[in-house]
Structures are given as structure tokens and as C-alpha cells.
Tab-separated table of C-alpha atoms and ligand atoms in Angstrom:
chain	number	residue	atom	x	y	z
A	25	UNK	CA	0.000	0.000	0.000
A	26	UNK	CA	1.376	3.415	-1.003
A	27	UNK	CA	1.829	5.717	1.985
A	28	UNK	CA	-1.257	7.890	1.742
A	29	UNK	CA	-1.076	9.317	5.227
A	30	UNK	CA	0.594	12.620	4.642
A	31	UNK	CA	-0.100	13.216	1.000
A	32	UNK	CA	-3.107	15.410	0.296
A	33	UNK	CA	-3.374	14.553	-3.428
A	34	UNK	CA	-3.299	10.784	-2.837
A	35	UNK	CA	-5.811	11.277	-0.051
A	36	UNK	CA	-8.203	13.098	-2.373
A	37	UNK	CA	-7.733	10.484	-5.103
A	38	UNK	CA	-8.453	7.689	-2.639
A	39	UNK	CA	-11.561	9.579	-1.486
A	40	UNK	CA	-12.762	9.704	-5.119
A	41	UNK	CA	-12.707	13.503	-5.243
A	42	UNK	CA	-12.691	15.374	-8.528
A	43	UNK	CA	-9.304	17.085	-8.583
A	44	UNK	CA	-6.865	18.794	-10.934
A	45	UNK	CA	-3.097	18.453	-10.607
A	46	UNK	CA	-0.548	20.394	-12.604
A	47	UNK	CA	2.337	18.088	-13.492
A	48	UNK	CA	5.161	19.243	-11.225
A	49	UNK	CA	7.685	17.218	-13.274
A	50	UNK	CA	6.979	19.208	-16.433
A	51	UNK	CA	9.844	20.942	-18.241
A	52	UNK	CA	10.184	23.161	-21.296
A	53	UNK	CA	9.505	20.911	-24.301
A	54	UNK	CA	12.658	19.734	-25.999
A	55	UNK	CA	11.465	16.573	-27.720
A	56	UNK	CA	11.433	12.961	-26.546
A	57	UNK	CA	13.317	9.793	-27.496
A	58	UNK	CA	11.064	9.345	-30.508
A	59	UNK	CA	11.763	11.695	-33.405
A	60	UNK	CA	9.407	13.741	-35.512
A	61	UNK	CA	10.674	11.869	-38.593
A	62	UNK	CA	9.056	8.764	-37.161
A	63	UNK	CA	5.686	10.537	-37.185
A	64	UNK	CA	6.241	11.461	-40.860
A	65	UNK	CA	7.135	7.855	-41.578
A	66	UNK	CA	3.911	6.719	-39.931
A	67	UNK	CA	1.914	9.256	-41.965
A	68	UNK	CA	3.534	8.055	-45.178
A	69	UNK	CA	2.841	4.453	-44.308
A	70	UNK	CA	-0.870	5.140	-43.711
A	71	UNK	CA	-0.872	7.060	-47.000
A	72	UNK	CA	0.528	4.020	-48.820
A	73	UNK	CA	-2.466	2.032	-47.606
A	74	UNK	CA	-5.043	4.548	-48.840
A	75	UNK	CA	-5.892	2.617	-52.021
A	76	UNK	CA	-6.266	-0.630	-50.102
A	77	UNK	CA	-8.462	1.032	-47.476
A	78	UNK	CA	-10.484	2.850	-50.082
A	79	UNK	CA	-11.300	-0.393	-51.901
A	80	UNK	CA	-11.823	-2.454	-48.750
A	81	UNK	CA	-14.181	-0.177	-46.842
A	82	UNK	CA	-16.984	1.557	-48.790
A	83	UNK	CA	-17.252	4.221	-46.061
A	84	UNK	CA	-13.723	5.371	-46.924
A	85	UNK	CA	-14.572	6.229	-50.532
A	86	UNK	CA	-15.440	9.812	-49.562
A	87	UNK	CA	-12.186	10.392	-47.698
A	88	UNK	CA	-10.049	8.722	-50.403
A	89	UNK	CA	-9.001	6.094	-47.911
A	90	UNK	CA	-7.831	8.488	-45.215
A	91	UNK	CA	-8.623	7.897	-41.561
A	92	UNK	CA	-9.423	11.275	-40.038
A	93	UNK	CA	-12.164	13.009	-38.056
A	94	UNK	CA	-13.821	16.452	-38.126
A	95	UNK	CA	-13.562	19.186	-35.520
A	96	UNK	CA	-16.704	21.070	-34.493
A	97	UNK	CA	-17.757	23.993	-32.328
A	98	UNK	CA	-20.039	23.154	-29.363
A	99	UNK	CA	-21.696	26.522	-28.815
A	100	UNK	CA	-24.721	25.314	-26.828
A	101	UNK	CA	-22.720	23.494	-24.176
A	102	UNK	CA	-20.317	26.446	-24.040
A	103	UNK	CA	-23.196	28.835	-23.470
A	104	UNK	CA	-25.120	26.662	-21.004
A	105	UNK	CA	-22.048	26.005	-18.938
A	106	UNK	CA	-20.665	29.488	-19.300
A	107	UNK	CA	-17.259	28.310	-20.558
A	108	UNK	CA	-14.572	30.768	-21.734
A	109	UNK	CA	-12.608	30.998	-24.995
A	110	UNK	CA	-13.172	29.050	-28.205
A	111	UNK	CA	-14.248	25.460	-27.634
A	112	UNK	CA	-14.144	22.622	-30.167
A	113	UNK	CA	-14.912	18.946	-30.086
A	114	UNK	CA	-12.480	16.689	-31.932
A	115	UNK	CA	-14.830	14.032	-33.228
A	116	UNK	CA	-12.883	10.791	-33.068
A	117	UNK	CA	-16.260	9.258	-32.318
A	118	UNK	CA	-16.726	9.588	-36.089
A	119	UNK	CA	-13.484	7.919	-37.136
A	120	UNK	CA	-14.404	5.469	-39.878
A	121	UNK	CA	-14.792	1.697	-39.447
A	122	UNK	CA	-14.404	1.405	-35.659
A	123	UNK	CA	-15.887	4.687	-34.350
A	124	UNK	CA	-13.237	5.495	-31.754
A	125	UNK	CA	-9.790	6.947	-31.140
A	126	UNK	CA	-8.422	3.381	-31.284
A	127	UNK	CA	-8.746	3.495	-35.062
A	128	UNK	CA	-5.646	5.724	-35.049
A	129	UNK	CA	-3.246	3.495	-33.146
A	130	UNK	CA	-4.867	0.129	-33.793
A	131	UNK	CA	-5.199	0.376	-37.577
A	132	UNK	CA	-1.680	1.726	-37.857
A	133	UNK	CA	-0.018	-1.138	-36.028
A	134	UNK	CA	-2.026	-3.806	-37.872
A	135	UNK	CA	-1.211	-2.259	-41.251
A	136	UNK	CA	2.459	-1.846	-40.388
A	137	UNK	CA	2.683	-5.492	-39.346
A	138	UNK	CA	0.911	-6.588	-42.536
A	139	UNK	CA	3.246	-4.479	-44.656
A	140	UNK	CA	6.350	-5.904	-42.974
A	141	UNK	CA	5.186	-9.496	-43.447
A	142	UNK	CA	4.300	-8.968	-47.098
A	143	UNK	CA	7.589	-7.195	-47.866
A	144	UNK	CA	9.629	-9.845	-46.055
A	145	UNK	CA	7.953	-12.506	-48.196
A	146	UNK	CA	8.550	-10.578	-51.445
A	147	UNK	CA	4.863	-10.051	-52.029
A	148	UNK	CA	4.963	-6.262	-51.803
A	149	UNK	CA	7.243	-3.302	-52.126
A	150	UNK	CA	6.564	0.208	-50.971
A	151	UNK	CA	6.077	1.601	-54.494
A	152	UNK	CA	3.256	-0.830	-55.274
A	153	UNK	CA	-0.422	-0.034	-55.489
A	154	UNK	CA	-1.434	-1.430	-52.092
A	155	UNK	CA	-4.880	-2.450	-53.304
A	156	UNK	CA	-3.098	-5.653	-54.395
A	157	UNK	CA	-3.194	-6.620	-50.696
A	158	UNK	CA	-6.854	-7.462	-51.182
A	159	UNK	CA	-5.652	-10.596	-52.976
A	160	UNK	CA	-3.270	-11.658	-50.211
A	161	UNK	CA	-5.874	-12.833	-47.707
A	162	UNK	CA	-4.782	-16.462	-47.825
A	163	UNK	CA	-1.190	-15.366	-47.177
A	164	UNK	CA	-2.142	-13.284	-44.135
A	165	UNK	CA	-4.397	-16.087	-42.915
A	166	UNK	CA	-1.291	-18.108	-42.020
A	167	UNK	CA	-0.588	-15.520	-39.340
A	168	UNK	CA	-2.449	-14.244	-36.332
A	169	UNK	CA	-2.591	-11.097	-34.222
A	170	UNK	CA	-3.447	-10.953	-30.513
A	171	UNK	CA	-4.466	-8.088	-28.271
A	172	UNK	CA	-5.926	-7.444	-24.810
A	173	UNK	CA	-8.572	-4.721	-24.575
A	174	UNK	CA	-11.443	-3.100	-22.706
A	175	UNK	CA	-13.319	-3.125	-26.021
A	176	UNK	CA	-12.420	-0.426	-28.505
A	177	UNK	CA	-8.830	-1.427	-29.230
A	178	UNK	CA	-9.999	-4.997	-29.792
A	179	UNK	CA	-12.660	-3.676	-32.127
A	180	UNK	CA	-10.182	-1.640	-34.181
A	181	UNK	CA	-7.580	-4.379	-34.412
A	182	UNK	CA	-10.146	-7.088	-35.044
A	183	UNK	CA	-11.947	-5.248	-37.825
A	184	UNK	CA	-8.751	-4.182	-39.625
A	185	UNK	CA	-6.896	-7.445	-39.010
A	186	UNK	CA	-9.782	-9.534	-40.329
A	187	UNK	CA	-10.064	-7.325	-43.418
A	188	UNK	CA	-6.450	-8.079	-44.360
A	189	UNK	CA	-7.089	-11.776	-43.715
A	190	UNK	CA	-5.317	-12.250	-40.376
A	191	UNK	CA	-6.662	-14.569	-37.724
A	192	UNK	CA	-7.275	-12.236	-34.794
A	193	UNK	CA	-7.505	-13.116	-31.091
A	194	UNK	CA	-9.046	-10.428	-28.922
A	195	UNK	CA	-8.810	-10.875	-25.157
A	196	UNK	CA	-11.559	-8.820	-23.567
A	197	UNK	CA	-11.676	-7.603	-19.959
A	198	UNK	CA	-14.932	-7.875	-18.008
A	199	UNK	CA	-15.711	-4.219	-18.827
A	200	UNK	CA	-15.979	-4.900	-22.553
A	201	UNK	CA	-19.502	-4.488	-23.884
A	202	UNK	CA	-21.169	-7.556	-25.423
A	203	UNK	CA	-22.092	-5.719	-28.636
A	204	UNK	CA	-18.382	-5.154	-29.300
A	205	UNK	CA	-17.668	-8.866	-28.864
A	206	UNK	CA	-20.568	-9.799	-31.105
A	207	UNK	CA	-19.473	-7.429	-33.842
A	208	UNK	CA	-16.022	-9.027	-33.794
A	209	UNK	CA	-17.302	-12.595	-33.834
A	210	UNK	CA	-19.398	-11.707	-36.860
A	211	UNK	CA	-16.144	-10.864	-38.655
A	212	UNK	CA	-14.574	-14.179	-37.716
A	213	UNK	CA	-12.482	-12.806	-34.867
A	214	UNK	CA	-11.848	-15.116	-31.877
A	215	UNK	CA	-12.957	-13.369	-28.688
A	216	UNK	CA	-11.689	-14.538	-25.284
A	217	UNK	CA	-13.735	-13.322	-22.327
A	218	UNK	CA	-12.423	-12.799	-18.822
A	219	UNK	CA	-14.050	-12.087	-15.514
A	220	UNK	CA	-11.061	-9.888	-14.704
A	221	UNK	CA	-9.795	-6.438	-15.494
A	222	UNK	CA	-7.880	-5.008	-18.418
A	223	UNK	CA	-4.382	-5.724	-17.030
A	224	UNK	CA	-5.253	-9.410	-16.677
A	225	UNK	CA	-6.663	-9.641	-20.209
A	226	UNK	CA	-3.477	-8.071	-21.612
A	227	UNK	CA	-1.269	-10.418	-19.602
A	228	UNK	CA	-3.183	-13.452	-20.749
A	229	UNK	CA	-2.972	-12.342	-24.396
A	230	UNK	CA	0.767	-11.759	-23.993
A	231	UNK	CA	1.378	-15.215	-22.516
A	232	UNK	CA	-0.661	-17.097	-25.123
A	233	UNK	CA	0.953	-15.152	-27.944
A	234	UNK	CA	4.442	-16.175	-26.799
A	235	UNK	CA	3.578	-19.810	-27.489
A	236	UNK	CA	2.813	-19.226	-31.166
A	237	UNK	CA	5.650	-18.056	-33.448
A	238	UNK	CA	3.155	-16.972	-36.120
A	239	UNK	CA	1.309	-14.735	-33.708
A	240	UNK	CA	1.985	-11.025	-33.334
A	241	UNK	CA	1.085	-9.439	-30.002
A	242	UNK	CA	-0.054	-5.828	-29.992
A	243	UNK	CA	1.020	-4.567	-26.590
A	244	UNK	CA	-1.253	-1.712	-25.529
A	245	UNK	CA	0.907	-1.197	-22.433
A	246	UNK	CA	4.190	-0.745	-24.310
A	247	UNK	CA	3.687	-0.203	-28.022
A	248	UNK	CA	5.640	2.467	-29.852
A	249	UNK	CA	3.675	1.736	-33.045
A	250	UNK	CA	0.309	2.370	-31.402
A	251	UNK	CA	1.804	5.565	-29.999
A	252	UNK	CA	2.983	6.679	-33.449
A	253	UNK	CA	-0.388	5.877	-34.993
A	254	UNK	CA	-2.042	8.212	-32.493
A	255	UNK	CA	0.571	10.935	-32.961
A	256	UNK	CA	-0.504	11.568	-36.564
A	257	UNK	CA	-3.488	13.429	-35.087
A	258	UNK	CA	-1.150	16.356	-34.354
A	259	UNK	CA	-0.801	17.392	-37.985
A	260	UNK	CA	-4.531	16.849	-38.512
A	261	UNK	CA	-5.266	19.403	-35.767
A	262	UNK	CA	-2.722	21.823	-37.194
A	263	UNK	CA	-4.456	21.715	-40.570
A	264	UNK	CA	-7.944	22.026	-39.076
A	265	UNK	CA	-7.038	25.023	-36.905
A	266	UNK	CA	-5.420	26.707	-39.898
A	267	UNK	CA	-8.636	26.198	-41.889
A	268	UNK	CA	-10.555	27.836	-39.041
A	269	UNK	CA	-7.990	30.691	-39.063
A	270	UNK	CA	-7.127	30.019	-35.446
A	271	UNK	CA	-3.540	30.721	-34.559
A	272	UNK	CA	-1.692	29.158	-31.683
A	273	UNK	CA	1.042	31.298	-30.140
A	274	UNK	CA	2.357	32.606	-26.807
A	275	UNK	CA	-0.701	34.827	-26.266
A	276	UNK	CA	-3.179	32.316	-27.702
A	277	UNK	CA	-2.381	28.878	-26.342
A	278	UNK	CA	-4.166	25.663	-27.224
A	279	UNK	CA	-5.540	23.523	-24.372
A	280	UNK	CA	-6.358	19.894	-25.178
A	281	UNK	CA	-8.326	17.592	-22.876
A	282	UNK	CA	-7.854	13.881	-23.487
A	283	UNK	CA	-9.746	10.976	-21.894
A	284	UNK	CA	-7.127	8.545	-20.590
A	285	UNK	CA	-7.137	4.782	-20.007
A	286	UNK	CA	-3.728	3.114	-20.205
A	287	UNK	CA	-2.249	6.292	-21.714
A	288	UNK	CA	-1.321	5.283	-25.267
A	289	UNK	CA	-4.020	7.239	-27.096
A	290	UNK	CA	-3.742	10.517	-25.169
A	291	UNK	CA	0.034	10.053	-24.957
A	292	UNK	CA	0.570	9.623	-28.689
A	293	UNK	CA	-1.672	12.590	-29.449
A	294	UNK	CA	0.164	14.735	-26.891
A	295	UNK	CA	3.460	13.860	-28.568
A	296	UNK	CA	2.085	14.720	-32.032
A	297	UNK	CA	0.758	18.069	-30.774
A	298	UNK	CA	3.875	19.038	-28.787
A	299	UNK	CA	6.090	18.385	-31.805
A	300	UNK	CA	4.066	20.993	-33.681
A	301	UNK	CA	3.001	23.581	-31.098
A	302	UNK	CA	5.751	23.039	-28.487
A	303	UNK	CA	4.930	24.828	-25.200
A	304	UNK	CA	1.956	26.669	-26.697
A	305	UNK	CA	-0.113	23.504	-26.471
A	306	UNK	CA	-1.112	22.302	-23.005
A	307	UNK	CA	-2.307	18.689	-22.763
A	308	UNK	CA	-4.355	17.323	-19.865
A	309	UNK	CA	-5.425	13.728	-19.202
A	310	UNK	CA	-8.879	13.059	-17.708
A	311	UNK	CA	-9.821	9.877	-15.847
A	312	UNK	CA	-12.781	8.553	-13.799
A	313	UNK	CA	-12.472	8.955	-10.012
A	314	UNK	CA	-12.353	5.152	-9.600
A	315	UNK	CA	-9.632	4.653	-12.268
A	316	UNK	CA	-7.086	7.484	-12.075
A	317	UNK	CA	-4.259	5.116	-12.987
A	318	UNK	CA	-2.222	7.425	-15.188
A	319	UNK	CA	-2.587	10.302	-12.722
A	320	UNK	CA	-1.466	8.056	-9.867
A	321	UNK	CA	1.498	6.653	-11.786
A	322	UNK	CA	2.730	10.092	-12.838
A	323	UNK	CA	2.092	11.729	-9.493
A	324	UNK	CA	3.915	9.054	-7.492
A	325	UNK	CA	6.531	8.570	-10.260
A	326	UNK	CA	5.883	4.846	-9.843
A	327	UNK	CA	4.151	4.639	-13.273
A	328	UNK	CA	3.213	0.983	-14.002
A	329	UNK	CA	4.426	-0.073	-10.557
A	330	UNK	CA	1.324	1.247	-8.816
A	331	UNK	CA	-2.345	0.498	-9.411
A	332	UNK	CA	-5.537	2.229	-8.316
A	333	UNK	CA	-6.330	-0.779	-6.114
A	334	UNK	CA	-3.189	0.092	-4.121
A	335	UNK	CA	-4.947	3.223	-2.864
A	336	UNK	CA	-8.237	1.465	-2.230
A	337	UNK	CA	-10.100	2.253	-5.462
A	338	UNK	CA	-12.202	-0.295	-7.372
A	339	UNK	CA	-11.469	0.522	-11.032
A	340	UNK	CA	-15.212	0.158	-11.618
A	341	UNK	CA	-16.592	2.871	-13.876
A	342	UNK	CA	-19.284	3.392	-16.478
A	343	UNK	CA	-16.492	4.708	-18.721
A	344	UNK	CA	-15.524	1.244	-20.001
A	345	UNK	CA	-12.736	2.572	-22.252
A	346	UNK	CA	-11.034	4.166	-19.255
A	347	UNK	CA	-11.364	1.230	-16.843
A	348	UNK	CA	-7.629	0.691	-16.502
A	349	UNK	CA	-6.108	0.155	-13.052
A	350	UNK	CA	-2.427	0.233	-13.982
A	351	UNK	CA	-1.023	2.690	-16.548
A	352	UNK	CA	1.490	2.217	-19.352
A	353	UNK	CA	4.999	2.591	-17.957
A	354	UNK	CA	6.265	3.341	-21.455
A	355	UNK	CA	3.947	6.338	-21.902
A	356	UNK	CA	4.356	7.588	-18.332
A	357	UNK	CA	8.134	7.612	-18.524
A	358	UNK	CA	8.324	8.892	-22.100
A	359	UNK	CA	6.021	11.838	-21.342
A	360	UNK	CA	6.963	12.395	-17.705
A	361	UNK	CA	8.182	15.952	-18.326
A	362	UNK	CA	5.790	16.664	-21.225
A	363	UNK	CA	2.204	16.222	-19.980
A	364	UNK	CA	0.771	19.404	-18.451
A	365	UNK	CA	-1.618	17.931	-15.928
A	366	UNK	CA	-4.161	15.305	-14.877
A	367	UNK	CA	-7.665	15.473	-13.437
A	368	UNK	CA	-10.466	13.198	-12.332
A	369	UNK	CA	-14.165	13.102	-13.070
A	370	UNK	CA	-17.172	11.421	-11.405
A	371	UNK	CA	-19.251	8.870	-13.301
A	372	UNK	CA	-22.515	10.753	-12.749
A	373	UNK	CA	-20.915	13.793	-14.404
A	374	UNK	CA	-20.071	11.629	-17.438
A	375	UNK	CA	-23.634	10.397	-17.864
A	376	UNK	CA	-24.936	13.941	-17.437
A	377	UNK	CA	-22.531	15.264	-20.068
A	378	UNK	CA	-23.336	12.421	-22.436
A	379	UNK	CA	-26.980	13.572	-22.346
A	380	UNK	CA	-26.017	17.205	-22.844
A	381	UNK	CA	-23.987	16.338	-25.931
A	382	UNK	CA	-26.881	14.343	-27.297
A	383	UNK	CA	-29.770	16.698	-26.548
A	384	UNK	CA	-27.951	20.040	-26.981
A	385	UNK	CA	-25.455	19.293	-29.742
A	386	UNK	CA	-27.044	16.218	-31.328
A	387	UNK	CA	-23.833	14.229	-30.935
A	388	UNK	CA	-23.723	10.809	-29.315
A	389	UNK	CA	-20.545	10.124	-27.358
A	390	UNK	CA	-19.834	7.094	-25.179
A	391	UNK	CA	-19.215	7.780	-21.448
A	392	UNK	CA	-15.420	7.581	-21.801
A	393	UNK	CA	-15.490	10.290	-24.426
A	394	UNK	CA	-16.902	13.223	-22.460
A	395	UNK	CA	-14.335	13.834	-19.694
A	396	UNK	CA	-12.973	16.848	-21.587
A	397	UNK	CA	-15.632	19.337	-20.475
A	398	UNK	CA	-14.811	18.539	-16.852
A	399	UNK	CA	-11.240	19.492	-17.685
A	400	UNK	CA	-12.255	22.913	-19.036
A	401	UNK	CA	-14.327	23.539	-15.910
A	402	UNK	CA	-11.930	22.242	-13.306
A	403	UNK	CA	-8.921	24.094	-14.697
A	404	UNK	CA	-10.691	27.473	-14.385
A	405	UNK	CA	-10.612	27.185	-10.606
A	406	UNK	CA	-7.203	25.559	-10.344
A	407	UNK	CA	-4.932	28.590	-10.406
A	408	UNK	CA	-3.264	27.253	-13.577
A	409	UNK	CA	-4.021	30.355	-15.669
A	410	UNK	CA	-2.750	32.811	-13.080
A	411	UNK	CA	0.372	30.800	-12.457
A	412	UNK	CA	1.166	30.514	-16.170
A	413	UNK	CA	0.079	34.055	-16.973
A	414	UNK	CA	-2.662	33.035	-19.407
A	415	UNK	CA	-5.978	34.764	-20.098
A	416	UNK	CA	-8.636	31.981	-20.192
A	417	UNK	CA	-10.561	33.964	-22.842
A	418	UNK	CA	-7.566	33.768	-25.217
A	419	UNK	CA	-7.402	30.003	-25.040
A	420	UNK	CA	-8.625	27.618	-27.748
A	421	UNK	CA	-9.934	24.482	-26.033
A	422	UNK	CA	-10.165	21.108	-27.738
A	423	UNK	CA	-12.231	18.402	-26.087
A	424	UNK	CA	-11.196	15.039	-27.498
A	425	UNK	CA	-14.406	13.080	-28.200
A	426	UNK	CA	-12.934	9.603	-28.276
A	427	UNK	CA	-15.773	7.277	-29.227
A	428	UNK	CA	-19.454	6.641	-29.775
A	429	UNK	CA	-20.499	6.143	-33.377
A	430	UNK	CA	-20.704	2.364	-33.333
A	431	UNK	CA	-22.789	2.134	-30.147
A	432	UNK	CA	-26.036	0.319	-31.116
A	433	UNK	CA	-29.333	2.244	-30.776
A	434	UNK	CA	-30.614	0.094	-27.900
A	435	UNK	CA	-27.449	0.734	-25.849
A	436	UNK	CA	-27.576	4.454	-26.666
A	437	UNK	CA	-31.063	4.516	-25.151
A	438	UNK	CA	-29.775	2.837	-22.002
A	439	UNK	CA	-27.104	5.492	-21.578
A	440	UNK	CA	-29.571	8.297	-22.261
A	441	UNK	CA	-31.949	6.932	-19.590
A	442	UNK	CA	-29.214	6.485	-17.026
B	526	PLP	C1	-9.189	3.564	-25.156
B	526	PLP	C2	-10.032	4.749	-25.025
B	526	PLP	C3	-9.554	5.921	-24.445
B	526	PLP	C4	-8.183	6.058	-23.835
B	526	PLP	O1	-7.081	5.573	-24.566
B	526	PLP	P1	-5.881	4.861	-23.822
B	526	PLP	O2	-4.901	4.565	-24.883
B	526	PLP	O3	-6.422	3.606	-23.184
B	526	PLP	O4	-5.387	5.796	-22.777
B	526	PLP	C5	-10.418	6.992	-24.384
B	526	PLP	N1	-11.681	6.937	-24.871
B	526	PLP	C6	-12.170	5.833	-25.447
B	526	PLP	C7	-13.565	5.834	-25.963
B	526	PLP	C8	-11.356	4.689	-25.549
B	526	PLP	O5	-11.850	3.589	-26.109
């Protein structure tokens, strides 16, 4: 048990309070161990797959095979809640095929693995028209991919992996929703179900994968490729803000609020944004009061060596995508001096916000996806603006809406009646 006696932040976390903490380990941004060239490489790789994606998924015809999401003003919520500055929702809930932020990291790592296998077996080179991959299903079917997930990562990897022809094994934690499992089984994906949490599902996937030389394990707790897939979002935001004629500079900073589970998604996006906007972008990770794993790991500097259970929390939350008790050590250590802060959010706030988004803005987001508004509210009272000499009215806020489009109608109704 971590010594909670004399530490006021740990005490508040263990009492399930909604709190904001400015990362005291933060330094002026001077890059991380991963280079910007690696983000460009990832972007180029996704670009190479555009023709394959375009021909494989009818919904990608419009976007010419590109996986990206719109950004949208949320004026009603801003007005009703009396929020300052310019506020936008980044709609990763609308990402094609899998309807969540996991499309970014998950698709990227599956495609990269497929590309490497095909090149190694002389079936592809990088100048080819990648739509030829459509005819390589029987080749890919000799190989499998495994992953542990609370739902959405499994969905992204399963749907993309199966499309290429891979056998896919998705190990689902008890939080995973049955409709996600069903959708995967309908695509021929093997779904393992556990009556345990996310960390256990990942561990089990890792162990089983080791026994099969033809299996590739996608490690949500440690994957640089997932991280790079997410980081591409940085240049997407840059382009979208430029189109809106919004500049980001010393006087007009950008604040981004990211729902956080294990840390890979928000971490990769933070990296992509910091490489572009440096210290003029401030990135904050939001978590449910019962699952503040990333917050706890960063705050104690113990990263993956501490879990929310260690301070008496249950890791039970309606925000299934954020139900992670132990954070990624890789992300925590890589971004230790980069992340600007962490905060927590109560479940009943999430269900309330979910309804506001639906009834006021006509946007359906899953519970995990709405923590951002809490961030905008909680930071106003935190002293962060005064301390950093920022006028809250000059800030552009981006709330990362991380999922929702695939949620079936009947389940949407359940959430809306919560
Ligand atoms: C997975 C997920 C997140 C958080 O991403 P991590 O990489 O686990 O930190 C946020 N929102 C939704 C909807 C998710 O599925």
C-alpha cells in the first residue's frame, strides 16, 4: 500500500474527489526519445495504404481512404455552462470503421505489421499499389494477431486485421460491452472473455501469444507503433485550426483535454501536438475517479508499478474505455516531463454530459469520451491560468471526443436513460 497518510493529493484520489493536478515534473519541451521523422514515416505508411483502405471499406470512398475526423464547435454546451474561450470537439467518435480513437493506433499497427510481413515474403514493395493486398488474404491467414482490450482497441484491431485476412484473437476484460464482442465474432475474430480487469486480459494475451511463433502481439501497455499511430493526429489538428484561421502562439495557447485509459491514445496525441506547437499547447489527461491510474502513476513517479487498487479504489466505472487500473509505464516515462496535468471526473458527471452532448449538440458520445468538459471547468478554478500568466478567454480548447459512433441504438437509449 502506497503511503497515503501525509499526502493530500493521494488522499483526495483515494476519497474519489474530482481534482486537478498540474504536473510538477513538467519541463520546457525539448522533444522525446522518438523523433518527428518517425511521425512522418507513420503518416507516409498510412498514406501508402489509402488505395487498399479505399477499396476495402466503402465508407472510406469519400475520404479517399484516409482515416481522419472532423472538428466542431459546441456553442450550446459552451453557453449553457458558461465556458470561456473558443471550444471545439475533436470528433474521433466519427473515425471510420471502428468509431473510436483506437482506429488511429490500432489500424496503424495492424497495417504496419501486414506491410512488414508482405515485404519480407517478397509479395509487396513500398512503391506498389497497395490495393493488391486485397488478394493476399490467404497469405495473411497463415498468421495471427493478438491483443488485450477493454473493447475499442480490440474492435479496431479485429476489424482491420480480419479485413487483411489475419486470424485475430481479442482478449476482452470484463468491462468490454457484449455488442463489441458480437461485432467481432461476426467478422470471424476469436474473442476470449475474462471475468477480470484489463491488465489481466493483456497479460493473458501476452502469454498465449508467446507460445505461437506466427502470432503477433499488440502490446497496448508498451507499443511504440500504437503511440505513433495516435501521434498523426497532431498534424490533422494543425491543418484544421489553420482552416478555421485560429492561430496558436504565446498569447493564444491551445488547451487539449484527453480521456485517458492506459495512456497510449492521449500520450501519442500529446506527442504529435507538442512536436508541432511546443509549449503553446497544453495537454491534460482526464480519468474517472475510480480509475485514475495514469494520474497516480505520474504523481507518485511509480508509473506501471502502482495500481488504483493500491490506494483502495475499485477501477469500476461506467467509462468502459477508461477502466484501466495500472497505466502504461512506457507512456508515463516517455512523457513524464511533457504532460501538463491530470484530473479526475465522477461517473454521474459523465452520464450527465453524455446527455447534454446528445440533446444540446445532437452528438452521441460514449461515457469515456466526455471527460474533456470537466477538464475545461476544473482548470478554471485551479490557479493554472494565473500561475502561467494566461488569459482563459484567449485560449482555444479542444475536447477530445474519443468514441461513440458504433454504439447500437438500444445501448444508446440505455445510456440516455441512465
Ligand atoms: C481507449 C479509449 C480511451 C483512452 O485511450 P488509452 O490509450 O487507453 O489511454 C479513451 N476513450 C475511449 C472511448 C477509448 O476507447
